[in-house]
Structures are given as structure tokens and as C-alpha cells.
Amino acid sequence: MVVRRRKRRSSVEVKRLQQHFLHAVQQEGKISLSGLISKYGPEVEVQDTASDKNLVKRQLDQLAAEGEIEFRRAGRELIAHVPSQPAKSETTEPADVDSLSAGPGYPVDLAVIRAFAVQLEEFSRTLQEQISTLVGMVEKASK
């Protein structure tokens, strides 16, 4: 039996894998490492081997360190998900539509924008309730 060794991936290939799996996590919202590899791995020649799982885990760790995703352990499984707070942008200028795309070849992910809008709406509702409570407390104190 002859075992064929695969050539090492270049840094460009590894960066492409990282972007591929970042896009996959953003698309799914929340997914396990095993699910990520089984569903999105074949597209970029990532197999369900210890070596490839290690590679993907390292890339997801880097994305988590950069604040792009959250990556945590749930029992024996590693779970990657979109952070509840979006990463802060370094620029303070308003973004144009072109800068909203995930990069060349990726369309604007409307599911991510929708999730952010829902979070913003919930925050707005909570803030409005707190303001109403504060107004009521001030009115009571002034009587």
C-alpha cells in the first residue's frame, strides 16, 4: 500500500482557506468545526483528517483573535459563530456599498446585515424601555 503525501500549502493557499471558512461561518451564523469541515471542506480540498482539522482550527483561532468570529469549546466540540458585537472599524468615515462586500468574488451577505439590524432593533427597544422607566422615576420623585 502506497501512501501519497500531499504537498505543503503555501501561505497564499492558507490565507484563501481562512477567508473561505470565515465566509462559511458568516453564512451559517453558528457551526461546529466538524460540520464546517464536512460541509465546506471539500470545496477547498480540506479533508476530515487530524492534520486538516488542526489547520482549520489554527485559522479559526486567528480569526477569533482578530475579532472576526467567536470560537469556543462546547463539550468536546469546537463551535465557531459570528460575534454578537460587530468588530469595530478603524475608519470613522461612512462605508460605501462596495466596502460592505466580503472581498473580491463575495457578494454583500444580506443575512449578516439582517442579523445586525435585528440586534440593533432589540437594543433600541431595550433602551426605549429604560428611558421610559427613568422618566417615570423622575416624575414620581418630582411629585
Tab-separated table of C-alpha atoms in Angstrom:
chain	number	residue	atom	x	y	z
A	1	MET	CA	0.000	0.000	0.000
A	2	VAL	CA	1.477	3.322	-1.091
A	3	VAL	CA	0.571	6.431	0.882
A	4	ARG	CA	0.732	9.554	-1.206
A	5	ARG	CA	1.887	12.641	0.646
A	6	ARG	CA	0.210	15.900	-0.163
A	7	LYS	CA	2.428	18.910	-0.802
A	8	ARG	CA	2.524	21.654	1.799
A	9	ARG	CA	0.106	24.515	1.322
A	10	SER	CA	1.585	27.913	0.518
A	11	SER	CA	0.807	30.935	2.670
A	12	VAL	CA	-1.467	32.252	-0.085
A	13	GLU	CA	-3.430	28.983	-0.060
A	14	VAL	CA	-3.699	29.078	3.736
A	15	LYS	CA	-4.975	32.687	3.630
A	16	ARG	CA	-7.523	31.648	0.979
A	17	LEU	CA	-8.662	28.795	3.239
A	18	GLN	CA	-9.008	31.225	6.137
A	19	GLN	CA	-11.194	33.569	4.058
A	20	HIS	CA	-13.230	30.613	2.750
A	21	PHE	CA	-14.019	29.373	6.252
A	22	LEU	CA	-14.693	32.917	7.533
A	23	HIS	CA	-17.287	33.343	4.789
A	24	ALA	CA	-18.750	29.918	5.660
A	25	VAL	CA	-19.095	30.834	9.364
A	26	GLN	CA	-20.718	34.152	8.433
A	27	GLN	CA	-23.126	32.295	6.151
A	28	GLU	CA	-24.047	29.691	8.778
A	29	GLY	CA	-24.083	32.006	11.785
A	30	LYS	CA	-23.042	29.174	14.126
A	31	ILE	CA	-21.390	25.870	13.180
A	32	SER	CA	-19.106	23.247	14.700
A	33	LEU	CA	-15.582	22.657	13.447
A	34	SER	CA	-16.548	19.156	12.250
A	35	GLY	CA	-19.637	20.491	10.489
A	36	LEU	CA	-17.617	23.247	8.888
A	37	ILE	CA	-15.051	20.797	7.511
A	38	SER	CA	-17.607	18.258	6.316
A	39	LYS	CA	-19.843	20.857	4.633
A	40	TYR	CA	-17.321	23.387	3.277
A	41	GLY	CA	-14.020	21.454	3.288
A	42	PRO	CA	-14.365	19.557	0.001
A	43	GLU	CA	-14.686	22.867	-1.901
A	44	VAL	CA	-11.080	23.741	-0.939
A	45	GLU	CA	-9.608	20.218	-0.665
A	46	VAL	CA	-9.781	20.047	3.146
A	47	GLN	CA	-10.422	16.532	4.370
A	48	ASP	CA	-11.619	15.116	7.670
A	49	THR	CA	-8.100	14.313	8.894
A	50	ALA	CA	-6.321	15.363	12.065
A	51	SER	CA	-3.860	17.462	10.076
A	52	ASP	CA	-6.550	19.359	8.164
A	53	LYS	CA	-8.689	19.827	11.295
A	54	ASN	CA	-5.622	21.297	13.002
A	55	LEU	CA	-5.050	23.653	10.068
A	56	VAL	CA	-8.663	24.880	10.098
A	57	LYS	CA	-8.628	25.234	13.890
A	58	ARG	CA	-5.480	27.401	13.723
A	59	GLN	CA	-7.070	29.593	11.067
A	60	LEU	CA	-10.270	29.968	13.102
A	61	ASP	CA	-8.167	30.809	16.183
A	62	GLN	CA	-6.512	33.607	14.185
A	63	LEU	CA	-9.895	34.915	13.040
A	64	ALA	CA	-11.110	34.852	16.650
A	65	ALA	CA	-8.018	36.769	17.788
A	66	GLU	CA	-8.787	39.402	15.140
A	67	GLY	CA	-12.404	39.643	16.343
A	68	GLU	CA	-13.896	38.366	13.070
A	69	ILE	CA	-15.580	35.361	14.732
A	70	GLU	CA	-16.014	33.840	18.174
A	71	PHE	CA	-14.552	30.370	18.632
A	72	ARG	CA	-15.218	28.384	21.800
A	73	ARG	CA	-15.409	24.859	23.145
A	74	ALA	CA	-18.813	23.305	23.869
A	75	GLY	CA	-18.157	19.930	25.482
A	76	ARG	CA	-15.883	18.033	23.099
A	77	GLU	CA	-16.841	20.113	20.079
A	78	LEU	CA	-15.431	23.449	18.939
A	79	ILE	CA	-18.078	25.957	17.859
A	80	ALA	CA	-17.469	28.952	15.582
A	81	HIS	CA	-20.036	31.726	15.348
A	82	VAL	CA	-20.463	35.321	14.288
A	83	PRO	CA	-19.731	37.639	17.239
A	84	SER	CA	-22.681	39.318	18.943
A	85	GLN	CA	-20.900	42.698	18.739
A	86	PRO	CA	-19.569	43.512	15.268
A	87	ALA	CA	-15.840	44.219	15.068
A	88	LYS	CA	-15.140	47.952	15.291
A	89	SER	CA	-13.927	49.523	12.092
A	90	GLU	CA	-10.716	51.517	12.156
A	91	THR	CA	-12.191	54.188	9.909
A	92	THR	CA	-14.811	56.636	11.106
A	93	GLU	CA	-15.988	57.574	7.615
A	94	PRO	CA	-19.280	56.119	6.412
A	95	ALA	CA	-18.832	52.981	4.341
A	96	ASP	CA	-19.872	52.881	0.742
A	97	VAL	CA	-21.673	49.888	-0.734
A	98	ASP	CA	-18.502	48.473	-2.317
A	99	SER	CA	-16.717	48.301	1.030
A	100	LEU	CA	-19.543	46.218	2.509
A	101	SER	CA	-18.685	43.225	0.357
A	102	ALA	CA	-16.673	40.447	1.967
A	103	GLY	CA	-13.949	40.775	-0.650
A	104	PRO	CA	-13.427	40.075	-4.299
A	105	GLY	CA	-15.856	37.478	-5.540
A	106	TYR	CA	-18.121	37.601	-2.475
A	107	PRO	CA	-21.461	39.438	-2.687
A	108	VAL	CA	-22.765	41.516	0.193
A	109	ASP	CA	-24.054	38.993	2.715
A	110	LEU	CA	-27.577	40.190	3.408
A	111	ALA	CA	-28.100	37.624	6.182
A	112	VAL	CA	-25.291	39.216	8.203
A	113	ILE	CA	-26.689	42.694	7.621
A	114	ARG	CA	-30.173	41.498	8.608
A	115	ALA	CA	-28.849	39.899	11.826
A	116	PHE	CA	-27.121	43.158	12.719
A	117	ALA	CA	-30.327	45.124	12.047
A	118	VAL	CA	-32.324	42.774	14.302
A	119	GLN	CA	-29.751	43.206	17.101
A	120	LEU	CA	-29.900	46.974	16.670
A	121	GLU	CA	-33.694	46.896	16.815
A	122	GLU	CA	-33.620	44.865	20.061
A	123	PHE	CA	-31.084	47.263	21.560
A	124	SER	CA	-33.273	50.225	20.570
A	125	ARG	CA	-36.328	48.618	22.199
A	126	THR	CA	-34.417	47.943	25.422
A	127	LEU	CA	-33.049	51.480	25.504
A	128	GLN	CA	-36.541	52.936	24.963
A	129	GLU	CA	-37.891	50.871	27.885
A	130	GLN	CA	-35.068	52.098	30.147
A	131	ILE	CA	-35.721	55.721	29.162
A	132	SER	CA	-39.451	55.305	29.884
A	133	THR	CA	-38.642	53.831	33.287
A	134	LEU	CA	-36.271	56.706	34.065
A	135	VAL	CA	-38.867	59.305	33.034
A	136	GLY	CA	-41.429	57.630	35.312
A	137	MET	CA	-38.974	57.638	38.228
A	138	VAL	CA	-38.198	61.346	37.721
A	139	GLU	CA	-41.926	62.197	37.550
A	140	LYS	CA	-42.581	60.288	40.793
A	141	ALA	CA	-39.657	61.985	42.535
A	142	SER	CA	-40.844	65.435	41.496
A	143	LYS	CA	-44.347	64.977	42.996
